[in-house]
Short mmCIF file of C-alpha atoms in Angstrom, two decimals:
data_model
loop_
_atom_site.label_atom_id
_atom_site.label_comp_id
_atom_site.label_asym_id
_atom_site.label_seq_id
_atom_site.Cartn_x
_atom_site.Cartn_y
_atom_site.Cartn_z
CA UNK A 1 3.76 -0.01 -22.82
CA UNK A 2 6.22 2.88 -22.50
CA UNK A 3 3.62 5.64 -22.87
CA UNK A 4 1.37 3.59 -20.57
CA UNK A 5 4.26 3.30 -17.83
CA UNK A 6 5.09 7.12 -18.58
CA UNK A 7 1.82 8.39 -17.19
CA UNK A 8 2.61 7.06 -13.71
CA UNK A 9 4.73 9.57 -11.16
CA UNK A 10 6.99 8.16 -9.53
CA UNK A 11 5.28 8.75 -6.32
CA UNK A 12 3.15 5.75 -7.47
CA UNK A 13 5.77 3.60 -6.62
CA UNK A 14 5.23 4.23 -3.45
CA UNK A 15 1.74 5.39 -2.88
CA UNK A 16 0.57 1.92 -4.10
CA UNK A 17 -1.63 -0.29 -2.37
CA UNK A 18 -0.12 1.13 -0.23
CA UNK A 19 -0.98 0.39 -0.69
CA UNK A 20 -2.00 -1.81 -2.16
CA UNK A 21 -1.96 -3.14 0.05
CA UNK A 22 -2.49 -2.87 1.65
CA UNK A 23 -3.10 -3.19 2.47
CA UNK A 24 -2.82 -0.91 5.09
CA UNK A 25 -0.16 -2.45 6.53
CA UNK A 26 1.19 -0.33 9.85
CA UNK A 27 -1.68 1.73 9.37
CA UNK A 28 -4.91 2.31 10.90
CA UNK A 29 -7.80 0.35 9.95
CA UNK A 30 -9.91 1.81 6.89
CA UNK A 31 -13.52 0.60 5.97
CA UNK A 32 -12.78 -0.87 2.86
CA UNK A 33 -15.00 0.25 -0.23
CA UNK A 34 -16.62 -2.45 -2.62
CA UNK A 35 -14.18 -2.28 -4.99
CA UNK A 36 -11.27 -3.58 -2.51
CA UNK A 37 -12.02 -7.00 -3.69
CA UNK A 38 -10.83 -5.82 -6.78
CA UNK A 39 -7.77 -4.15 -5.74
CA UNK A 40 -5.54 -6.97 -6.26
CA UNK A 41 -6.27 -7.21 -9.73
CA UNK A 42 -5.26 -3.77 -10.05
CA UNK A 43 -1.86 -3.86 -8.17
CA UNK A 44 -0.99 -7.66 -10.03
CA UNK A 45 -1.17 -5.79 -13.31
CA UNK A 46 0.97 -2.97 -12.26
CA UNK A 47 3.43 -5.90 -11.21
CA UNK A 48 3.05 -7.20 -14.64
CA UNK A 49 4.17 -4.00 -16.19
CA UNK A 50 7.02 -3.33 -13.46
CA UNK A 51 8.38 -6.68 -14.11
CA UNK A 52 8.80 -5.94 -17.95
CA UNK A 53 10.72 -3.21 -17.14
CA UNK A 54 12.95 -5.29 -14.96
CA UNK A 55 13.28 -7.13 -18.26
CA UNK A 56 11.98 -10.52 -16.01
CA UNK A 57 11.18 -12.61 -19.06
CA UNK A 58 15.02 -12.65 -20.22
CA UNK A 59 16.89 -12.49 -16.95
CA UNK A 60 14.16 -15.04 -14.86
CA UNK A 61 11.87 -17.08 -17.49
CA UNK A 62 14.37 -18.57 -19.75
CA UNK A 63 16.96 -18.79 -17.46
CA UNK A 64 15.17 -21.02 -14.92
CA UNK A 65 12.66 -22.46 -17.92
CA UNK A 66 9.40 -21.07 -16.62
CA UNK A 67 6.34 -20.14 -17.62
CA UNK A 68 5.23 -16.13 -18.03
CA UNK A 69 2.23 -16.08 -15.76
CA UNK A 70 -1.11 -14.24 -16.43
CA UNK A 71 -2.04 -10.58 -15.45
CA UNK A 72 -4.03 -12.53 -13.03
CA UNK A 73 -1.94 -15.50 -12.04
CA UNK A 74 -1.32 -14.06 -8.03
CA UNK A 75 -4.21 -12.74 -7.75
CA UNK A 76 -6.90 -15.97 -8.25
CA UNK A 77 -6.23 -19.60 -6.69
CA UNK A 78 -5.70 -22.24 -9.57
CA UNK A 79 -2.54 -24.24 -7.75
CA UNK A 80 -1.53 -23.53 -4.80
CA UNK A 81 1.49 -25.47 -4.66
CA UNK A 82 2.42 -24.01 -8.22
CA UNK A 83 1.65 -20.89 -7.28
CA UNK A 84 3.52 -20.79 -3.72
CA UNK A 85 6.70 -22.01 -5.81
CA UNK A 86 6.44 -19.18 -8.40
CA UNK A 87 6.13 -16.74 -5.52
CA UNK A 88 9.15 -17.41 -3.93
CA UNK A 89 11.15 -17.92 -7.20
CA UNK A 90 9.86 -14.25 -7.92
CA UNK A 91 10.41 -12.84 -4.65
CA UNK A 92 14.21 -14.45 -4.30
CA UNK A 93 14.59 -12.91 -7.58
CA UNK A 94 13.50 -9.23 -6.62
CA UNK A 95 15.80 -9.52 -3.34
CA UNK A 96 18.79 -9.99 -5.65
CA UNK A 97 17.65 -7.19 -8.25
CA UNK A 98 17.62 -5.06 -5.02
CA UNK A 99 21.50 -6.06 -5.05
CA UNK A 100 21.27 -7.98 -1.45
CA UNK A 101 22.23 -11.92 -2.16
CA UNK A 102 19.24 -14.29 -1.65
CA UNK A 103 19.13 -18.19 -2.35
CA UNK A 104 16.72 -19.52 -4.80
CA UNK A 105 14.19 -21.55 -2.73
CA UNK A 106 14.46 -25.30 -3.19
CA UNK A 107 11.24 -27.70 -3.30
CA UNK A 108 12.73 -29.23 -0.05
CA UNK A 109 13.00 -26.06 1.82
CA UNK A 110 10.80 -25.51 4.93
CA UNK A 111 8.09 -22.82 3.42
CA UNK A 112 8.08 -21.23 7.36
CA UNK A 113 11.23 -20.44 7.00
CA UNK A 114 11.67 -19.04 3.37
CA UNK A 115 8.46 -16.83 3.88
CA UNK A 116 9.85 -15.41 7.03
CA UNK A 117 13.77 -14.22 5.43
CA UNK A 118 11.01 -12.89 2.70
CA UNK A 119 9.34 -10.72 5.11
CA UNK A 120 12.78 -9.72 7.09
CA UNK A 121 14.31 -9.07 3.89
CA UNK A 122 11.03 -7.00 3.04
CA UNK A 123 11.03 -4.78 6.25
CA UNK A 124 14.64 -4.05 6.10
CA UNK A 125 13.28 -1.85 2.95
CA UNK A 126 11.05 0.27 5.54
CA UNK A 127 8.30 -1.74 4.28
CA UNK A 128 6.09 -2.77 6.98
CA UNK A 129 3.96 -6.23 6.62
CA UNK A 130 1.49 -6.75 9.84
CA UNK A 131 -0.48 -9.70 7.83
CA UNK A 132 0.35 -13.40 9.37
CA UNK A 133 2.55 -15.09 7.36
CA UNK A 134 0.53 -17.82 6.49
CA UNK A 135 -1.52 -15.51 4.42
CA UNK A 136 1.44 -16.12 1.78
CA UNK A 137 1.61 -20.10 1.74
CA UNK A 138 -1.46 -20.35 -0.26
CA UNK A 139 0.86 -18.49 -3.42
CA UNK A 140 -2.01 -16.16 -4.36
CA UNK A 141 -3.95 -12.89 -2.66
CA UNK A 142 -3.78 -9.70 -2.02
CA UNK A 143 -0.91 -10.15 0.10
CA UNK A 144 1.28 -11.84 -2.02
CA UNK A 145 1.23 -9.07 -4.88
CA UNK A 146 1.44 -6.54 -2.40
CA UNK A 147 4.71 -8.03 -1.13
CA UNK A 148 5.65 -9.14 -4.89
CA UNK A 149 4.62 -4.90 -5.77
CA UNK A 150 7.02 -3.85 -3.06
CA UNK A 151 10.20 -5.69 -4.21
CA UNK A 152 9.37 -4.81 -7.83
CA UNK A 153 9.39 -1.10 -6.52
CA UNK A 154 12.68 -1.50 -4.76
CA UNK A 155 14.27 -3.11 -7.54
CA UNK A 156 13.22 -0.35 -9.67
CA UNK A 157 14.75 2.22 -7.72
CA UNK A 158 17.88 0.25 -7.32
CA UNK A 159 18.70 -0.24 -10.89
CA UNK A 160 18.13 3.50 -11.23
CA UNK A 161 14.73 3.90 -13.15
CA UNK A 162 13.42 7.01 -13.93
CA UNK A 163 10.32 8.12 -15.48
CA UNK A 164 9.95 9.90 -18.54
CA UNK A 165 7.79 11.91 -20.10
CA UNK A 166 4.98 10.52 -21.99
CA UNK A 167 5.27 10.96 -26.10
CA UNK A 168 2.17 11.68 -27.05
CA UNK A 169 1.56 10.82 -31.32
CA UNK A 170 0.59 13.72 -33.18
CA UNK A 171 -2.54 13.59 -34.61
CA UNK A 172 -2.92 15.10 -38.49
CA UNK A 173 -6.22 16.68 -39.32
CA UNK A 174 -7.63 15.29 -42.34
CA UNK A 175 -8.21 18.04 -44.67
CA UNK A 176 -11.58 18.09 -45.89
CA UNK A 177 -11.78 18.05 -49.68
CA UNK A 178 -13.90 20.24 -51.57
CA UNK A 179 -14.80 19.61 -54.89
CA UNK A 180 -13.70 22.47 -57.53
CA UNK A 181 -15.01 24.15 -60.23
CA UNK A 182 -14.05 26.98 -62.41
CA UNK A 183 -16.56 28.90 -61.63
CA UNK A 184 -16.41 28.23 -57.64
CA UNK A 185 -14.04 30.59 -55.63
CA UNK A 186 -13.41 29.92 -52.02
CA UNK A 187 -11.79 32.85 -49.72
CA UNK A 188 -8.63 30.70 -49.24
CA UNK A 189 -7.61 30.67 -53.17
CA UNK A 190 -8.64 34.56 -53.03
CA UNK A 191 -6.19 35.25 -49.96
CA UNK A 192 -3.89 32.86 -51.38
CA UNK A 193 -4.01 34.83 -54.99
CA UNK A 194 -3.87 38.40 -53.09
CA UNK A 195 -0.99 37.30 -51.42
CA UNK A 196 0.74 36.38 -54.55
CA UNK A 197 0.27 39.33 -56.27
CA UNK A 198 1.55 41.59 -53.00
CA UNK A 199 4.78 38.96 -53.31
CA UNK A 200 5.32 39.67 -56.84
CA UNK A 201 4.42 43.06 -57.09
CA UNK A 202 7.26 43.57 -53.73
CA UNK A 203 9.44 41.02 -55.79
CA UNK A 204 9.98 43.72 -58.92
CA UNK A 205 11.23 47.18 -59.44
CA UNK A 206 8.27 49.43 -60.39
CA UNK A 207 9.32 52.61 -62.20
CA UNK A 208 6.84 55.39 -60.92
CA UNK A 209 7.35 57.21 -64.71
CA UNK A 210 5.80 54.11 -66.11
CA UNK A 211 3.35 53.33 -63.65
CA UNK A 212 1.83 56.73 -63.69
CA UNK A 213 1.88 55.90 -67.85
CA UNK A 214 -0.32 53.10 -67.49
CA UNK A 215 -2.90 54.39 -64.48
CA UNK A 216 -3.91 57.37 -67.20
CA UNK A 217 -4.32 54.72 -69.98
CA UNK A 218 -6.18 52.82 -67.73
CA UNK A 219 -8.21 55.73 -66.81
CA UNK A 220 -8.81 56.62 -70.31
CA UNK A 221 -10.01 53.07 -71.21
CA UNK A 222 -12.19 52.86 -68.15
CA UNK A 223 -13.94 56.77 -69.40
CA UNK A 224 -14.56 55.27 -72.97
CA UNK A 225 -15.85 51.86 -71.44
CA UNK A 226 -18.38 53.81 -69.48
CA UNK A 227 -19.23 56.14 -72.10
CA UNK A 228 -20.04 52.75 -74.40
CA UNK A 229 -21.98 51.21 -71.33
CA UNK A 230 -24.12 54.48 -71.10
CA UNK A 231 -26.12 52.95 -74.54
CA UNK A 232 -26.66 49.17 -73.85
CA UNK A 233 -28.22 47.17 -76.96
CA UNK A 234 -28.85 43.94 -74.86
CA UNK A 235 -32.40 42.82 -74.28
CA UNK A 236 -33.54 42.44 -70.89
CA UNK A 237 -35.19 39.39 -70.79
CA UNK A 238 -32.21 37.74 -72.26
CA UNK A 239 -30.13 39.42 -69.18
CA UNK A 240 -32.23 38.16 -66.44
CA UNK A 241 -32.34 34.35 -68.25
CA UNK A 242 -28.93 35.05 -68.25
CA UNK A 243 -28.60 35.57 -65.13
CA UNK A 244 -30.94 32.59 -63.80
CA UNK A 245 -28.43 30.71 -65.30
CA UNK A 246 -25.27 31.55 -64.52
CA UNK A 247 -26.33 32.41 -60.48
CA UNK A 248 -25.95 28.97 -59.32
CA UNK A 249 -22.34 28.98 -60.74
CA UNK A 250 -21.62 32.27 -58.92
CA UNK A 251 -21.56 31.22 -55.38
CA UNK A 252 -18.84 31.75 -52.91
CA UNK A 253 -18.15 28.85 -49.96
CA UNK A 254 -16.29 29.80 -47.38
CA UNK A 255 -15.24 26.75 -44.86
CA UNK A 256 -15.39 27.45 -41.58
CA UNK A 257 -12.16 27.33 -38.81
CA UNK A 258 -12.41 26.40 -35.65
CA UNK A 259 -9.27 28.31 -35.31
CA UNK A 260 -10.60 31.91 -36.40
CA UNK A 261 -10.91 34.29 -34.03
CA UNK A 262 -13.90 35.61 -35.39
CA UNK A 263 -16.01 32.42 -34.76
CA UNK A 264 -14.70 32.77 -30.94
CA UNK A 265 -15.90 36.17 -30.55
CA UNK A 266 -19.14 35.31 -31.85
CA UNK A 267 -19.55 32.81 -29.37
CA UNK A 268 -18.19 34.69 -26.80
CA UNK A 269 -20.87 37.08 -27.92
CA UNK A 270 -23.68 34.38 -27.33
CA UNK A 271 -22.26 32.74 -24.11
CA UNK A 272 -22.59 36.25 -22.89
CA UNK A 273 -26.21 37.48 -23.58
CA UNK A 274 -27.46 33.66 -22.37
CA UNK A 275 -25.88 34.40 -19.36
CA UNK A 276 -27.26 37.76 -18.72
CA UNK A 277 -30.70 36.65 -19.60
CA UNK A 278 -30.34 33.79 -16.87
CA UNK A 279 -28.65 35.56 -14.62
CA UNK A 280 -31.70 38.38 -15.17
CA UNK A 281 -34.15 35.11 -14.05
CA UNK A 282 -32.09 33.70 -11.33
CA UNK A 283 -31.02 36.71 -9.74
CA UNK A 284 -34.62 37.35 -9.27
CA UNK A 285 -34.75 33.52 -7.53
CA UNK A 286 -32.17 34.37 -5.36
CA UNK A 287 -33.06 37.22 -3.96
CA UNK A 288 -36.73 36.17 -2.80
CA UNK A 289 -34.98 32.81 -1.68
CA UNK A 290 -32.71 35.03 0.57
CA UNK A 291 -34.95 37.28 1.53
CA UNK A 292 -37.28 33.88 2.83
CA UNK A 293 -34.28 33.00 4.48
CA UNK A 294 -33.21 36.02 6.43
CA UNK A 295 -36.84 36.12 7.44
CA UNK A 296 -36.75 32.22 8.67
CA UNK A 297 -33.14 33.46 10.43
CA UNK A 298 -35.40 36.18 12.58
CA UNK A 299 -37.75 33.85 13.64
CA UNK A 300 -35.54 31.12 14.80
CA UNK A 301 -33.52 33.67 16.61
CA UNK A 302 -36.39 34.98 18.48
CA UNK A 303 -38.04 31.84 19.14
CA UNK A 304 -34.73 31.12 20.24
CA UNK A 305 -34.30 33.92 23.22
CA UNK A 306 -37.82 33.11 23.70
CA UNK A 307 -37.24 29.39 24.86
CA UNK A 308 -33.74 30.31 26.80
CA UNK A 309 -36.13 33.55 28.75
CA UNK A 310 -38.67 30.75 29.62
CA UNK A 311 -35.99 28.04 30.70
CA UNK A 312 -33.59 29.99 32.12
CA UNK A 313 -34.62 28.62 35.64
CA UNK A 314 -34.47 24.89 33.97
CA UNK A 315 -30.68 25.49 32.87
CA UNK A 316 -29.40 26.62 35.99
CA UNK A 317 -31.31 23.83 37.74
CA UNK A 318 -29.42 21.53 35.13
CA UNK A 319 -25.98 23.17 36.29
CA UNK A 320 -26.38 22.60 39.53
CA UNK A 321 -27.08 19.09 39.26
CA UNK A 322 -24.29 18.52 36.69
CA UNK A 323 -22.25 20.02 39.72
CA UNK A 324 -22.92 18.21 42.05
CA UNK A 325 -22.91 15.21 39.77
CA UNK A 326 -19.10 15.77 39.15
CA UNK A 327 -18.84 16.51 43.05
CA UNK A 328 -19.74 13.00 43.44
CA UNK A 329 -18.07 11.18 41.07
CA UNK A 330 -14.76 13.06 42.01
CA UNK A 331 -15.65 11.17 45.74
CA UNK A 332 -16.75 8.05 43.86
CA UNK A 333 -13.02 8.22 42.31
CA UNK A 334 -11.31 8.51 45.55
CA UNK A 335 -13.20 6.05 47.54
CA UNK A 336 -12.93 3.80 44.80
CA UNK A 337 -8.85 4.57 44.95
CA UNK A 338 -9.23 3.81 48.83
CA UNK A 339 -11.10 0.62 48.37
CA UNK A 340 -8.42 -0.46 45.56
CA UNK A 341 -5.67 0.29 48.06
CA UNK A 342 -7.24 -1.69 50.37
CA UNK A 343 -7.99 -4.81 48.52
CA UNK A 344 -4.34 -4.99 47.70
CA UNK A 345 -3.23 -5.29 51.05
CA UNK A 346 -6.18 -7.61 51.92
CA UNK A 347 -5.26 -10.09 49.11
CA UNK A 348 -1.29 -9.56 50.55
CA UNK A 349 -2.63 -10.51 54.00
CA UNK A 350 -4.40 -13.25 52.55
CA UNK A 351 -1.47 -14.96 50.58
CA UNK A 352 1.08 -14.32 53.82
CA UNK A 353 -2.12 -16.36 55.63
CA UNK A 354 -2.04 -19.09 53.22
CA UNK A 355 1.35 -19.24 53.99
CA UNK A 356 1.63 -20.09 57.42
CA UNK A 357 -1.56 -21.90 57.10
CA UNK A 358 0.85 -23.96 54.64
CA UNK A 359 3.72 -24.13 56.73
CA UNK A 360 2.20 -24.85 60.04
CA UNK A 361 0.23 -28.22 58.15
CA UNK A 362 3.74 -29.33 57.03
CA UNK A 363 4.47 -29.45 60.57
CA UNK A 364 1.74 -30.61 62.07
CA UNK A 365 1.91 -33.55 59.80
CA UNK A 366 5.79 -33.83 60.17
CA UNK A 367 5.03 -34.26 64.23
CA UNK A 368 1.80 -36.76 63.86
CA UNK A 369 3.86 -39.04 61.21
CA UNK A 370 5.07 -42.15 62.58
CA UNK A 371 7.28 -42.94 59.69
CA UNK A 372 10.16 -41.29 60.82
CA UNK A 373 9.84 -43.61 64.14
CA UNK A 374 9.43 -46.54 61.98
CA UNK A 375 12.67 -45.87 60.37
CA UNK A 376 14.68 -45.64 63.39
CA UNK A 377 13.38 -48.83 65.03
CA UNK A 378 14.25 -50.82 61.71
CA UNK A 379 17.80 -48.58 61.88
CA UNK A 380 18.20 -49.88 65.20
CA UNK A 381 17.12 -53.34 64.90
CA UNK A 382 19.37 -53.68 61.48
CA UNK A 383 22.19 -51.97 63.70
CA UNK A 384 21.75 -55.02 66.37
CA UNK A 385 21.50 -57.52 63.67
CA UNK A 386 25.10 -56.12 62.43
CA UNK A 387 26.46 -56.55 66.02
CA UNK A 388 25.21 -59.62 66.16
CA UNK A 389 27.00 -61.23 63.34
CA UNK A 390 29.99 -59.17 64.49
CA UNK A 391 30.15 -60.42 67.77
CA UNK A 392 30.02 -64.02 66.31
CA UNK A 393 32.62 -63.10 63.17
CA UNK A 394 34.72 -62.25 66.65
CA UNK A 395 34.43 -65.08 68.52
CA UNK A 396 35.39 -67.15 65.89
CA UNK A 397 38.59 -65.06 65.05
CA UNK A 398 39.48 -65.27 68.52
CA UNK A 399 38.88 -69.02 69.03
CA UNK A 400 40.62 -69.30 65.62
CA UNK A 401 43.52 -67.22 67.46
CA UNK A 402 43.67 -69.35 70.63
CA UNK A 403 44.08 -72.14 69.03
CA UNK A 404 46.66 -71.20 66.64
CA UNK A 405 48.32 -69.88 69.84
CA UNK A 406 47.85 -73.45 72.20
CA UNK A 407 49.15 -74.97 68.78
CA UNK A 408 52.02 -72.81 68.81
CA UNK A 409 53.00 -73.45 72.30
CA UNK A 410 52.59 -77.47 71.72
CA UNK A 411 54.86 -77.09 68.86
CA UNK A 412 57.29 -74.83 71.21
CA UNK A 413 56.76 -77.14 74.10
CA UNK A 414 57.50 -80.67 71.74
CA UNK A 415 60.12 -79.01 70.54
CA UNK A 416 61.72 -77.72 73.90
CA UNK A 417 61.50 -81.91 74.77
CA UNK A 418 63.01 -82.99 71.88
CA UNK A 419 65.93 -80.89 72.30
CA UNK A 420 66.56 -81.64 76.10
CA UNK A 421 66.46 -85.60 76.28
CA UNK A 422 69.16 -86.03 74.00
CA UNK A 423 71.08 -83.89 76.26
CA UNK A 424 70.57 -85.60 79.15
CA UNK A 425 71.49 -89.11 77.82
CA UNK A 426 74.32 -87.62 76.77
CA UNK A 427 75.69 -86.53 79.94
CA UNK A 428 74.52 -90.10 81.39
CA UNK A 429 77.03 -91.58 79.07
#
């Protein structure tokens, strides 16, 4: 997974799905290809991988008892409601990775208003997300893993993750066994043996006395040899059976190397006479191909002056008339402006008419209503009722007045008697 995650550059983060997305979110609108169906399934596995590096299955899965989903769980519908849950669990999760607090969504919780702090909390990252956010209540789609890819990304860069370089594994070449024999050489134990010798032979201290000591025994050897070979007493039909049979035993193999320098020359060699000998045969193409063409090139250029000599007339004719077609439109524009102008200030006119239309039916109807009238004669006729009852509510205080008064003067009067006869008898007496 390391070498796999290796390969990406780290302007994938942010090239992705971009887009992913996007979806082309903020962006303008791309004719999508036939495998943007398949897209999603794309960016949910990059999720997958982005999420093991955020070490998710520790920190989120046994912590809160979950489930690891699929490579493909956001990305096809099996439970909406399961999936919806999972996706805000996830996203909730990202936001705090990102090291901004976020509350772990409840069951209760209004899914509105989760999904939109989602989406706030995803544009304050310079994201932008121009989907409706009901595209994320169904918990799966294109938009939810691009939204899920995003805070994975930010998370990433938050915690400081850097990519490294990919570790490839060496690959040993399996050395191809060849059988030996004692009779077989190959040219690698022959180098190998001449190298040995040159290593020794540098290794020791020749003395040149000596040496020169042994060349002229050699030499004397080798004259006496040759002198014995001059008289040979072997038969020559046993030599040549003798040689029949030992000839098989006598061959050299020498294993190629794709590494010699030789072999590349020779191919260099080969690559290089095929080539002349095409080029020999398609040079010869492309020269009667060009000359076709050059002559092809005259023609259409005469035929060309040709046809603008004989419609010369035509054009100019067609000039004129595109003139004066752009002379009239330019008046079309301004009487069009005019009439415009004018049809504002007719529908102005218009709505002041309705207006006083408006207000002089309001009073109209306010001078032909007898309600008002009505009114005042029950006003008045209430009004007299009132002064009725208060003229009577009068009299009867008054007569209640007078009579307390004529009762008052009785008393007075009695009591002005009373007080005199006994006076009066009294000065009788």
């Amino acid at each position: 997974m390391a070498a796999a995650a290796a390969v990406v550059s780290p302007s994938g983060l942010e090239d992705g799905v971009s887009r992913s997305r996007g979806e082309g979110a903020g962006e303008a609108v791309v004719e999508r290809g036939p495998g943007a169906a398949y897209h999603m399934f794309v960016v949910m596995e990059d999720l997958v991988e982005k999420l093991k590096l955020l070490r998710y299955e520790e920190e989120l899965l046994r912590k809160s008892n979950l489930k690891p989903p699929s490579r493909h769980y956001f990305a096809l519908p099996t439970n909406p409601g399961e999936q919806f849950y999972m996706f805000c669990t996830f996203a909730a999760w990202l936001i705090n990775k990102t090291g901004r607090p976020f509350e772990q969504p409840q069951e209760y919780d209004d899914p509105n208003a989760t999904i939109s702090s989602i989406l706030s909390e995803l544009r304050s990252f310079g994201r932008t997300a121009d989907f409706p956010p009901s595209k994320l209540k169904s918990g799966y789609g294109e938009h939810v893993c691009y939204v899920l890819d995003c805070l994975a990304e930010e998370a990433l860069k938050y915690v400081g993750f850097t990519w490294k370089r990919p570790s490839y594994p060496v690959e040993e070449l399996e050395e191809e066994t060849v059988p030996e024999d004692d009779v077989e050489l190959t040219l690698s134990k022959v180098d190998e043996e001449f190298v040995e010798e040159e290593t020794d032979n540098e290794e020791n201290f020749i003395d040149l006395n000596v040496l020169k000591a042994q060349t002229y025994r050699l030499d004397m050897n080798e004259s006496a040899k040759q002198e014995d070979i001059l008289e040979s007493t072997t038969d020559a039909a046993e030599w040549s059976l003798e040689v029949e049979r030992v000839l098989p035993q006598l061959k050299v193999t020498i294993r190629t190397d794709n590494k010699d320098w030789r072999i590349h020359i020779d191919q260099m060699h080969q690559h290089k006479s095929g080539i002349e000998s095409a080029l020999k045969e398609t040079k010869a193409f492309l020269d009667k191909l060009h000359n076709e063409i050059s002559r092809t090139l005259e023609k259409i250029g005469s035929r060309e002056k040709y046809i603008n000599n004989q419609l010369e007339h035509f054009v100019q004719e067609y000039r004129a008339a595109q003139a004066q077609l752009s002379e009239a439109k330019d008046r079309y524009q301004q009487g069009n402006g005019g009439v415009t102008e004018r049809t504002r200030l007719l529908s102005e006119v218009t709505e002041e008419l309705e207006k006083v239309k408006q207000e002089m039916e309001e009073k109209g109807s306010s001078m032909t209503d007898g309600a008002p009238l009505v009114k005042i004669k029950q006003s008045l006729t209430k009004l007299k009722q009132e002064t009725i009852h208060m003229d009577i509510r009068i009299s009867v205080v008054e007569h209640t007045l007078l009579q307390s008064k004529l009762k008052e003067k009785s008393n007075m009067t009695r009591d002005m008697h009373a007080t005199v006869i006994p006076e009066s008898a009294m000065g009788s007496y």
